[in-house]
């Protein structure tokens, strides 16, 4: 199955993870939007690439028997953005997908490749946390499922073990409600300077997460509980202050740490009020 270019094309998840286990220097490649750029910049120089393009199991969006929505890891951003299934609160995920980079990247990039890279400025991580999503991963030892907030560990670091790959993102069974993703960037298509993902289910339960303001999406059960009870201006200010306390942003070309902290309460209030207006939540 190999060729002189060092590219392998397995046709099953099991074959892919076996190849990665047998070749520690190998890297999996899905859409290639990030990996190819890193190779061109000589940040990475893998001896072999394991393409995930020929694995049917990790493609497309489907409704599982238990009602959850499965987004295969090789699903392109444009496919996720165009999803017309009734997702309820998880609508925040395709809304985030629609704001990724530009049309070229959305046509090429995949959800599995994106979250495996785990850049704090990416659009998917806070949206997945707000949706209460899970990530299904596979390795030679079998498969396991992680909550999205447990998948993202640190700057550019996930819970993936060596040789593991993302198989799918699992969204909760829709229970009404809606979601919204608010992104602040220097220019359209750039990584987020800061972002807020907000979602409410049909029972009035809220989840919010902040991106771009620390190594991982900021999420607080206490903030979710507060917003589920009260979304007055005072409550929104309190929630924003709590998330500011959790923030650990860096100074970079997209904005200073202080600027990012300043954005959090303002963006949170806008996102929550937008979801309220869309859903009729009081």
PDB file of C-alpha atoms in Angstrom:
ATOM      1  CA  UNK A   1       0.000   0.000   0.000  1.00  0.00           C
ATOM      2  CA  UNK A   2       2.963   2.351   0.274  1.00  0.00           C
ATOM      3  CA  UNK A   3       4.615   4.299  -2.504  1.00  0.00           C
ATOM      4  CA  UNK A   4       7.783   6.323  -2.993  1.00  0.00           C
ATOM      5  CA  UNK A   5       6.165   9.473  -1.607  1.00  0.00           C
ATOM      6  CA  UNK A   6       5.729   7.936   1.828  1.00  0.00           C
ATOM      7  CA  UNK A   7       1.933   8.083   1.617  1.00  0.00           C
ATOM      8  CA  UNK A   8      -0.230   5.223   2.866  1.00  0.00           C
ATOM      9  CA  UNK A   9      -3.960   5.032   2.160  1.00  0.00           C
ATOM     10  CA  UNK A  10      -5.679   2.669   4.620  1.00  0.00           C
ATOM     11  CA  UNK A  11      -9.337   1.816   4.100  1.00  0.00           C
ATOM     12  CA  UNK A  12     -10.348   1.261   7.727  1.00  0.00           C
ATOM     13  CA  UNK A  13      -9.775   2.917  11.080  1.00  0.00           C
ATOM     14  CA  UNK A  14      -8.122  -0.243  12.392  1.00  0.00           C
ATOM     15  CA  UNK A  15      -5.635  -0.293   9.523  1.00  0.00           C
ATOM     16  CA  UNK A  16      -4.852   3.402   9.978  1.00  0.00           C
ATOM     17  CA  UNK A  17      -4.074   3.161  13.684  1.00  0.00           C
ATOM     18  CA  UNK A  18      -1.991   0.021  13.118  1.00  0.00           C
ATOM     19  CA  UNK A  19       0.137   1.879  10.569  1.00  0.00           C
ATOM     20  CA  UNK A  20       0.587   4.794  12.961  1.00  0.00           C
ATOM     21  CA  UNK A  21       1.584   2.403  15.753  1.00  0.00           C
ATOM     22  CA  UNK A  22       4.100   0.606  13.523  1.00  0.00           C
ATOM     23  CA  UNK A  23       5.639   3.871  12.267  1.00  0.00           C
ATOM     24  CA  UNK A  24       6.109   6.298  15.187  1.00  0.00           C
ATOM     25  CA  UNK A  25       7.321   9.052  12.834  1.00  0.00           C
ATOM     26  CA  UNK A  26       4.192   8.840  10.667  1.00  0.00           C
ATOM     27  CA  UNK A  27       1.503  11.534  10.795  1.00  0.00           C
ATOM     28  CA  UNK A  28      -2.181  11.145   9.906  1.00  0.00           C
ATOM     29  CA  UNK A  29      -3.472  13.535   7.274  1.00  0.00           C
ATOM     30  CA  UNK A  30      -7.112  14.300   6.549  1.00  0.00           C
ATOM     31  CA  UNK A  31      -7.942  17.531   4.718  1.00  0.00           C
ATOM     32  CA  UNK A  32      -4.370  18.768   5.024  1.00  0.00           C
ATOM     33  CA  UNK A  33      -5.306  22.430   5.525  1.00  0.00           C
ATOM     34  CA  UNK A  34      -2.982  22.735   8.535  1.00  0.00           C
ATOM     35  CA  UNK A  35      -0.557  19.839   8.173  1.00  0.00           C
ATOM     36  CA  UNK A  36       0.523  20.691   4.634  1.00  0.00           C
ATOM     37  CA  UNK A  37       1.235  24.282   5.672  1.00  0.00           C
ATOM     38  CA  UNK A  38       3.336  23.035   8.598  1.00  0.00           C
ATOM     39  CA  UNK A  39       5.273  20.687   6.320  1.00  0.00           C
ATOM     40  CA  UNK A  40       5.863  23.471   3.789  1.00  0.00           C
ATOM     41  CA  UNK A  41       7.165  25.669   6.612  1.00  0.00           C
ATOM     42  CA  UNK A  42       9.381  22.788   7.818  1.00  0.00           C
ATOM     43  CA  UNK A  43       7.752  22.851  11.233  1.00  0.00           C
ATOM     44  CA  UNK A  44       7.103  19.133  10.707  1.00  0.00           C
ATOM     45  CA  UNK A  45       9.029  16.728   8.502  1.00  0.00           C
ATOM     46  CA  UNK A  46       7.208  13.382   8.796  1.00  0.00           C
ATOM     47  CA  UNK A  47       8.775  10.401   7.057  1.00  0.00           C
ATOM     48  CA  UNK A  48       5.374   8.988   6.201  1.00  0.00           C
ATOM     49  CA  UNK A  49       1.820  10.252   5.942  1.00  0.00           C
ATOM     50  CA  UNK A  50      -1.206   8.094   6.673  1.00  0.00           C
ATOM     51  CA  UNK A  51      -4.103   9.452   4.625  1.00  0.00           C
ATOM     52  CA  UNK A  52      -7.576   9.103   6.139  1.00  0.00           C
ATOM     53  CA  UNK A  53      -9.307   9.975   2.863  1.00  0.00           C
ATOM     54  CA  UNK A  54     -10.310   6.410   1.937  1.00  0.00           C
ATOM     55  CA  UNK A  55     -12.009   5.420   5.204  1.00  0.00           C
ATOM     56  CA  UNK A  56     -15.791   5.487   4.628  1.00  0.00           C
ATOM     57  CA  UNK A  57     -16.607   5.162   8.329  1.00  0.00           C
ATOM     58  CA  UNK A  58     -15.288   8.617   9.182  1.00  0.00           C
ATOM     59  CA  UNK A  59     -17.138  10.525   6.475  1.00  0.00           C
ATOM     60  CA  UNK A  60     -20.440  12.356   6.625  1.00  0.00           C
ATOM     61  CA  UNK A  61     -23.100  13.298   9.159  1.00  0.00           C
ATOM     62  CA  UNK A  62     -25.636  10.768  10.446  1.00  0.00           C
ATOM     63  CA  UNK A  63     -28.282  10.325  13.137  1.00  0.00           C
ATOM     64  CA  UNK A  64     -27.435   7.401  15.443  1.00  0.00           C
ATOM     65  CA  UNK A  65     -29.964   4.947  16.835  1.00  0.00           C
ATOM     66  CA  UNK A  66     -29.963   6.756  20.189  1.00  0.00           C
ATOM     67  CA  UNK A  67     -30.677  10.105  18.517  1.00  0.00           C
ATOM     68  CA  UNK A  68     -27.196  11.578  18.789  1.00  0.00           C
ATOM     69  CA  UNK A  69     -25.665  13.227  15.732  1.00  0.00           C
ATOM     70  CA  UNK A  70     -22.388  11.730  14.497  1.00  0.00           C
ATOM     71  CA  UNK A  71     -20.082  13.964  12.455  1.00  0.00           C
ATOM     72  CA  UNK A  72     -17.354  11.821  10.921  1.00  0.00           C
ATOM     73  CA  UNK A  73     -13.827  13.127  11.397  1.00  0.00           C
ATOM     74  CA  UNK A  74     -13.287  13.491   7.638  1.00  0.00           C
ATOM     75  CA  UNK A  75     -16.387  15.651   7.201  1.00  0.00           C
ATOM     76  CA  UNK A  76     -15.424  18.917   5.526  1.00  0.00           C
ATOM     77  CA  UNK A  77     -16.150  22.216   7.230  1.00  0.00           C
ATOM     78  CA  UNK A  78     -18.516  23.210   4.428  1.00  0.00           C
ATOM     79  CA  UNK A  79     -20.536  20.009   4.986  1.00  0.00           C
ATOM     80  CA  UNK A  80     -20.829  20.685   8.705  1.00  0.00           C
ATOM     81  CA  UNK A  81     -21.788  24.309   8.060  1.00  0.00           C
ATOM     82  CA  UNK A  82     -24.509  23.181   5.637  1.00  0.00           C
ATOM     83  CA  UNK A  83     -26.025  20.558   7.978  1.00  0.00           C
ATOM     84  CA  UNK A  84     -29.819  20.868   7.916  1.00  0.00           C
ATOM     85  CA  UNK A  85     -30.640  18.282  10.579  1.00  0.00           C
ATOM     86  CA  UNK A  86     -32.605  19.608  13.573  1.00  0.00           C
ATOM     87  CA  UNK A  87     -29.715  20.052  16.007  1.00  0.00           C
ATOM     88  CA  UNK A  88     -31.273  22.168  18.746  1.00  0.00           C
ATOM     89  CA  UNK A  89     -28.592  23.636  21.008  1.00  0.00           C
ATOM     90  CA  UNK A  90     -25.895  21.972  18.881  1.00  0.00           C
ATOM     91  CA  UNK A  91     -26.728  24.391  16.069  1.00  0.00           C
ATOM     92  CA  UNK A  92     -23.763  26.331  17.498  1.00  0.00           C
ATOM     93  CA  UNK A  93     -21.398  23.818  15.810  1.00  0.00           C
ATOM     94  CA  UNK A  94     -22.399  24.384  12.157  1.00  0.00           C
ATOM     95  CA  UNK A  95     -22.625  28.093  12.898  1.00  0.00           C
ATOM     96  CA  UNK A  96     -18.975  28.001  13.993  1.00  0.00           C
ATOM     97  CA  UNK A  97     -18.048  25.914  10.946  1.00  0.00           C
ATOM     98  CA  UNK A  98     -19.522  28.560   8.654  1.00  0.00           C
ATOM     99  CA  UNK A  99     -17.034  31.127  10.012  1.00  0.00           C
ATOM    100  CA  UNK A 100     -13.858  29.087   9.563  1.00  0.00           C
ATOM    101  CA  UNK A 101     -11.230  30.871   7.452  1.00  0.00           C
ATOM    102  CA  UNK A 102     -12.466  31.115   3.845  1.00  0.00           C
ATOM    103  CA  UNK A 103     -14.278  29.030   1.228  1.00  0.00           C
ATOM    104  CA  UNK A 104     -11.080  27.292   0.100  1.00  0.00           C
ATOM    105  CA  UNK A 105     -10.220  26.134   3.614  1.00  0.00           C
ATOM    106  CA  UNK A 106     -13.835  25.158   4.351  1.00  0.00           C
ATOM    107  CA  UNK A 107     -13.833  23.025   1.197  1.00  0.00           C
ATOM    108  CA  UNK A 108     -10.596  21.288   2.193  1.00  0.00           C
ATOM    109  CA  UNK A 109     -10.396  21.178   5.975  1.00  0.00           C
ATOM    110  CA  UNK A 110     -12.055  18.548   8.164  1.00  0.00           C
ATOM    111  CA  UNK A 111     -13.480  18.639  11.667  1.00  0.00           C
ATOM    112  CA  UNK A 112     -11.197  15.828  12.874  1.00  0.00           C
ATOM    113  CA  UNK A 113      -8.052  17.460  11.570  1.00  0.00           C
ATOM    114  CA  UNK A 114      -9.037  20.831  12.961  1.00  0.00           C
ATOM    115  CA  UNK A 115      -9.692  19.731  16.536  1.00  0.00           C
ATOM    116  CA  UNK A 116      -6.617  17.485  16.550  1.00  0.00           C
ATOM    117  CA  UNK A 117      -4.485  20.587  15.878  1.00  0.00           C
ATOM    118  CA  UNK A 118      -6.120  22.309  18.882  1.00  0.00           C
ATOM    119  CA  UNK A 119      -5.088  25.887  18.180  1.00  0.00           C
ATOM    120  CA  UNK A 120      -6.781  28.024  20.893  1.00  0.00           C
ATOM    121  CA  UNK A 121      -8.022  30.419  18.202  1.00  0.00           C
ATOM    122  CA  UNK A 122      -9.903  27.724  16.277  1.00  0.00           C
ATOM    123  CA  UNK A 123     -13.666  27.971  15.936  1.00  0.00           C
ATOM    124  CA  UNK A 124     -14.701  24.398  16.701  1.00  0.00           C
ATOM    125  CA  UNK A 125     -13.371  23.923  20.270  1.00  0.00           C
ATOM    126  CA  UNK A 126     -15.604  26.429  22.128  1.00  0.00           C
ATOM    127  CA  UNK A 127     -18.588  25.443  19.971  1.00  0.00           C
ATOM    128  CA  UNK A 128     -18.140  21.759  20.812  1.00  0.00           C
ATOM    129  CA  UNK A 129     -17.812  22.511  24.513  1.00  0.00           C
ATOM    130  CA  UNK A 130     -20.939  24.698  24.464  1.00  0.00           C
ATOM    131  CA  UNK A 131     -22.829  21.955  22.619  1.00  0.00           C
ATOM    132  CA  UNK A 132     -21.833  19.336  25.205  1.00  0.00           C
ATOM    133  CA  UNK A 133     -20.242  17.280  22.425  1.00  0.00           C
ATOM    134  CA  UNK A 134     -18.057  14.214  22.742  1.00  0.00           C
ATOM    135  CA  UNK A 135     -15.057  13.108  20.676  1.00  0.00           C
ATOM    136  CA  UNK A 136     -14.655   9.477  19.612  1.00  0.00           C
ATOM    137  CA  UNK A 137     -11.029   8.414  19.202  1.00  0.00           C
ATOM    138  CA  UNK A 138      -9.374   5.145  18.186  1.00  0.00           C
ATOM    139  CA  UNK A 139      -5.983   3.536  18.713  1.00  0.00           C
ATOM    140  CA  UNK A 140      -4.519   0.050  18.616  1.00  0.00           C
ATOM    141  CA  UNK A 141      -5.976  -0.529  22.086  1.00  0.00           C
ATOM    142  CA  UNK A 142      -9.527   0.162  20.914  1.00  0.00           C
ATOM    143  CA  UNK A 143     -11.903   3.090  20.984  1.00  0.00           C
ATOM    144  CA  UNK A 144     -12.875   5.568  23.657  1.00  0.00           C
ATOM    145  CA  UNK A 145     -15.099   8.616  23.929  1.00  0.00           C
ATOM    146  CA  UNK A 146     -14.142  11.858  25.644  1.00  0.00           C
ATOM    147  CA  UNK A 147     -16.130  14.934  26.548  1.00  0.00           C
ATOM    148  CA  UNK A 148     -15.036  17.874  24.422  1.00  0.00           C
ATOM    149  CA  UNK A 149     -13.825  19.766  27.497  1.00  0.00           C
ATOM    150  CA  UNK A 150     -11.619  16.784  28.398  1.00  0.00           C
ATOM    151  CA  UNK A 151     -10.250  16.454  24.857  1.00  0.00           C
ATOM    152  CA  UNK A 152      -8.549  19.883  24.776  1.00  0.00           C
ATOM    153  CA  UNK A 153      -5.761  19.881  27.364  1.00  0.00           C
ATOM    154  CA  UNK A 154      -3.309  22.725  26.696  1.00  0.00           C
ATOM    155  CA  UNK A 155      -1.805  24.902  23.976  1.00  0.00           C
ATOM    156  CA  UNK A 156      -1.928  22.756  20.819  1.00  0.00           C
ATOM    157  CA  UNK A 157      -2.352  19.676  23.004  1.00  0.00           C
ATOM    158  CA  UNK A 158      -5.194  17.166  23.116  1.00  0.00           C
ATOM    159  CA  UNK A 159      -5.915  13.958  24.997  1.00  0.00           C
ATOM    160  CA  UNK A 160      -4.976  11.898  21.926  1.00  0.00           C
ATOM    161  CA  UNK A 161      -2.403   9.250  22.793  1.00  0.00           C
ATOM    162  CA  UNK A 162       0.431   8.475  20.340  1.00  0.00           C
ATOM    163  CA  UNK A 163      -1.023   6.599  17.382  1.00  0.00           C
ATOM    164  CA  UNK A 164      -4.633   7.574  18.098  1.00  0.00           C
ATOM    165  CA  UNK A 165      -6.880   9.384  15.637  1.00  0.00           C
ATOM    166  CA  UNK A 166     -10.211  11.179  15.907  1.00  0.00           C
ATOM    167  CA  UNK A 167     -13.031   9.101  14.407  1.00  0.00           C
ATOM    168  CA  UNK A 168     -15.995  11.374  14.985  1.00  0.00           C
ATOM    169  CA  UNK A 169     -17.606  14.179  16.922  1.00  0.00           C
ATOM    170  CA  UNK A 170     -20.816  13.180  18.697  1.00  0.00           C
ATOM    171  CA  UNK A 171     -23.470  15.822  19.331  1.00  0.00           C
ATOM    172  CA  UNK A 172     -26.140  15.220  21.990  1.00  0.00           C
ATOM    173  CA  UNK A 173     -29.595  14.070  21.010  1.00  0.00           C
ATOM    174  CA  UNK A 174     -31.409  17.276  20.024  1.00  0.00           C
ATOM    175  CA  UNK A 175     -33.700  18.568  22.754  1.00  0.00           C
ATOM    176  CA  UNK A 176     -34.870  21.848  21.289  1.00  0.00           C
ATOM    177  CA  UNK A 177     -33.258  25.204  21.762  1.00  0.00           C
ATOM    178  CA  UNK A 178     -30.586  26.765  19.589  1.00  0.00           C
ATOM    179  CA  UNK A 179     -26.999  28.004  19.605  1.00  0.00           C
ATOM    180  CA  UNK A 180     -24.907  30.869  18.342  1.00  0.00           C
ATOM    181  CA  UNK A 181     -21.202  31.428  17.756  1.00  0.00           C
ATOM    182  CA  UNK A 182     -19.784  34.939  18.002  1.00  0.00           C
ATOM    183  CA  UNK A 183     -16.262  35.549  16.713  1.00  0.00           C
ATOM    184  CA  UNK A 184     -14.047  38.618  16.931  1.00  0.00           C
ATOM    185  CA  UNK A 185     -11.117  38.595  14.495  1.00  0.00           C
ATOM    186  CA  UNK A 186      -8.795  41.191  12.992  1.00  0.00           C
ATOM    187  CA  UNK A 187     -10.095  40.416   9.518  1.00  0.00           C
ATOM    188  CA  UNK A 188     -12.706  38.032   8.137  1.00  0.00           C
ATOM    189  CA  UNK A 189     -11.267  34.540   7.962  1.00  0.00           C
ATOM    190  CA  UNK A 190      -8.544  35.022  10.586  1.00  0.00           C
ATOM    191  CA  UNK A 191      -8.222  32.971  13.755  1.00  0.00           C
ATOM    192  CA  UNK A 192     -10.338  34.321  16.587  1.00  0.00           C
ATOM    193  CA  UNK A 193      -8.882  36.981  18.822  1.00  0.00           C
ATOM    194  CA  UNK A 194     -11.721  35.909  21.104  1.00  0.00           C
ATOM    195  CA  UNK A 195     -14.940  33.993  20.562  1.00  0.00           C
ATOM    196  CA  UNK A 196     -18.030  33.005  22.514  1.00  0.00           C
ATOM    197  CA  UNK A 197     -20.212  29.970  21.869  1.00  0.00           C
ATOM    198  CA  UNK A 198     -23.612  30.002  23.566  1.00  0.00           C
ATOM    199  CA  UNK A 199     -26.307  27.325  23.509  1.00  0.00           C
ATOM    200  CA  UNK A 200     -29.633  26.736  25.230  1.00  0.00           C
ATOM    201  CA  UNK A 201     -31.710  23.562  25.142  1.00  0.00           C
ATOM    202  CA  UNK A 202     -35.480  23.293  25.110  1.00  0.00           C
ATOM    203  CA  UNK A 203     -35.596  22.960  28.899  1.00  0.00           C
ATOM    204  CA  UNK A 204     -33.800  26.274  29.382  1.00  0.00           C
ATOM    205  CA  UNK A 205     -30.399  24.837  30.241  1.00  0.00           C
ATOM    206  CA  UNK A 206     -27.523  27.025  29.062  1.00  0.00           C
ATOM    207  CA  UNK A 207     -23.918  26.232  28.195  1.00  0.00           C
ATOM    208  CA  UNK A 208     -21.340  28.813  27.155  1.00  0.00           C
ATOM    209  CA  UNK A 209     -17.660  28.580  26.276  1.00  0.00           C
ATOM    210  CA  UNK A 210     -15.016  31.149  25.350  1.00  0.00           C
ATOM    211  CA  UNK A 211     -12.280  30.615  22.768  1.00  0.00           C
ATOM    212  CA  UNK A 212      -9.002  32.417  22.100  1.00  0.00           C
ATOM    213  CA  UNK A 213      -8.505  33.450  25.740  1.00  0.00           C
ATOM    214  CA  UNK A 214      -6.411  30.616  27.113  1.00  0.00           C
ATOM    215  CA  UNK A 215      -4.878  27.274  26.170  1.00  0.00           C
ATOM    216  CA  UNK A 216      -8.300  25.606  26.048  1.00  0.00           C
ATOM    217  CA  UNK A 217     -11.912  26.763  25.738  1.00  0.00           C
ATOM    218  CA  UNK A 218     -13.042  28.495  28.927  1.00  0.00           C
ATOM    219  CA  UNK A 219     -16.031  26.772  30.480  1.00  0.00           C
ATOM    220  CA  UNK A 220     -17.576  26.971  33.932  1.00  0.00           C
ATOM    221  CA  UNK A 221     -20.434  24.880  35.326  1.00  0.00           C
ATOM    222  CA  UNK A 222     -21.147  27.730  37.742  1.00  0.00           C
ATOM    223  CA  UNK A 223     -21.588  30.173  34.853  1.00  0.00           C
ATOM    224  CA  UNK A 224     -23.880  27.726  33.046  1.00  0.00           C
ATOM    225  CA  UNK A 225     -26.006  27.353  36.183  1.00  0.00           C
ATOM    226  CA  UNK A 226     -26.145  31.119  36.678  1.00  0.00           C
ATOM    227  CA  UNK A 227     -27.282  31.767  33.114  1.00  0.00           C
ATOM    228  CA  UNK A 228     -29.827  28.959  33.308  1.00  0.00           C
ATOM    229  CA  UNK A 229     -31.436  30.853  36.225  1.00  0.00           C
ATOM    230  CA  UNK A 230     -30.904  34.466  35.311  1.00  0.00           C
ATOM    231  CA  UNK A 231     -29.882  36.407  32.220  1.00  0.00           C
ATOM    232  CA  UNK A 232     -30.426  39.921  33.502  1.00  0.00           C
ATOM    233  CA  UNK A 233     -27.750  42.494  32.776  1.00  0.00           C
ATOM    234  CA  UNK A 234     -26.380  41.982  36.293  1.00  0.00           C
ATOM    235  CA  UNK A 235     -26.204  38.220  35.833  1.00  0.00           C
ATOM    236  CA  UNK A 236     -24.495  38.596  32.464  1.00  0.00           C
ATOM    237  CA  UNK A 237     -21.944  40.958  34.019  1.00  0.00           C
ATOM    238  CA  UNK A 238     -21.327  38.450  36.822  1.00  0.00           C
ATOM    239  CA  UNK A 239     -20.941  35.589  34.330  1.00  0.00           C
ATOM    240  CA  UNK A 240     -18.542  37.642  32.225  1.00  0.00           C
ATOM    241  CA  UNK A 241     -16.442  38.506  35.269  1.00  0.00           C
ATOM    242  CA  UNK A 242     -16.222  34.836  36.258  1.00  0.00           C
ATOM    243  CA  UNK A 243     -15.034  33.878  32.783  1.00  0.00           C
ATOM    244  CA  UNK A 244     -12.518  36.727  32.825  1.00  0.00           C
ATOM    245  CA  UNK A 245     -11.068  35.216  36.001  1.00  0.00           C
ATOM    246  CA  UNK A 246     -10.613  31.886  34.221  1.00  0.00           C
ATOM    247  CA  UNK A 247      -8.918  33.475  31.220  1.00  0.00           C
ATOM    248  CA  UNK A 248      -5.212  32.987  30.617  1.00  0.00           C
ATOM    249  CA  UNK A 249      -4.615  34.666  27.247  1.00  0.00           C
ATOM    250  CA  UNK A 250      -1.348  35.590  25.576  1.00  0.00           C
ATOM    251  CA  UNK A 251      -0.202  38.804  23.950  1.00  0.00           C
ATOM    252  CA  UNK A 252       0.182  38.207  20.223  1.00  0.00           C
ATOM    253  CA  UNK A 253      -0.366  39.858  16.854  1.00  0.00           C
ATOM    254  CA  UNK A 254      -4.137  39.373  17.176  1.00  0.00           C
ATOM    255  CA  UNK A 255      -4.460  41.269  20.427  1.00  0.00           C
ATOM    256  CA  UNK A 256      -3.069  41.752  23.906  1.00  0.00           C
ATOM    257  CA  UNK A 257      -4.068  39.611  26.857  1.00  0.00           C
ATOM    258  CA  UNK A 258      -5.812  42.623  28.435  1.00  0.00           C
ATOM    259  CA  UNK A 259      -7.765  43.291  25.253  1.00  0.00           C
ATOM    260  CA  UNK A 260      -8.942  39.685  25.105  1.00  0.00           C
ATOM    261  CA  UNK A 261     -10.107  39.813  28.712  1.00  0.00           C
ATOM    262  CA  UNK A 262     -11.945  43.049  27.996  1.00  0.00           C
ATOM    263  CA  UNK A 263     -13.828  41.399  25.130  1.00  0.00           C
ATOM    264  CA  UNK A 264     -15.180  38.453  27.155  1.00  0.00           C
ATOM    265  CA  UNK A 265     -18.102  40.052  29.071  1.00  0.00           C
ATOM    266  CA  UNK A 266     -19.162  42.176  26.104  1.00  0.00           C
ATOM    267  CA  UNK A 267     -19.163  39.272  23.679  1.00  0.00           C
ATOM    268  CA  UNK A 268     -20.847  36.977  26.203  1.00  0.00           C
ATOM    269  CA  UNK A 269     -23.731  39.419  26.651  1.00  0.00           C
ATOM    270  CA  UNK A 270     -24.160  39.783  22.886  1.00  0.00           C
ATOM    271  CA  UNK A 271     -24.092  36.029  22.270  1.00  0.00           C
ATOM    272  CA  UNK A 272     -26.550  35.217  25.058  1.00  0.00           C
ATOM    273  CA  UNK A 273     -28.986  37.914  24.007  1.00  0.00           C
ATOM    274  CA  UNK A 274     -28.802  36.733  20.385  1.00  0.00           C
ATOM    275  CA  UNK A 275     -29.647  33.175  21.428  1.00  0.00           C
ATOM    276  CA  UNK A 276     -32.515  34.462  23.577  1.00  0.00           C
ATOM    277  CA  UNK A 277     -33.946  36.383  20.662  1.00  0.00           C
ATOM    278  CA  UNK A 278     -33.592  33.416  18.314  1.00  0.00           C
ATOM    279  CA  UNK A 279     -35.090  30.887  20.702  1.00  0.00           C
ATOM    280  CA  UNK A 280     -37.637  32.992  22.545  1.00  0.00           C
ATOM    281  CA  UNK A 281     -35.941  32.090  25.840  1.00  0.00           C
ATOM    282  CA  UNK A 282     -36.754  34.456  28.686  1.00  0.00           C
TER     283      UNK A 282
END
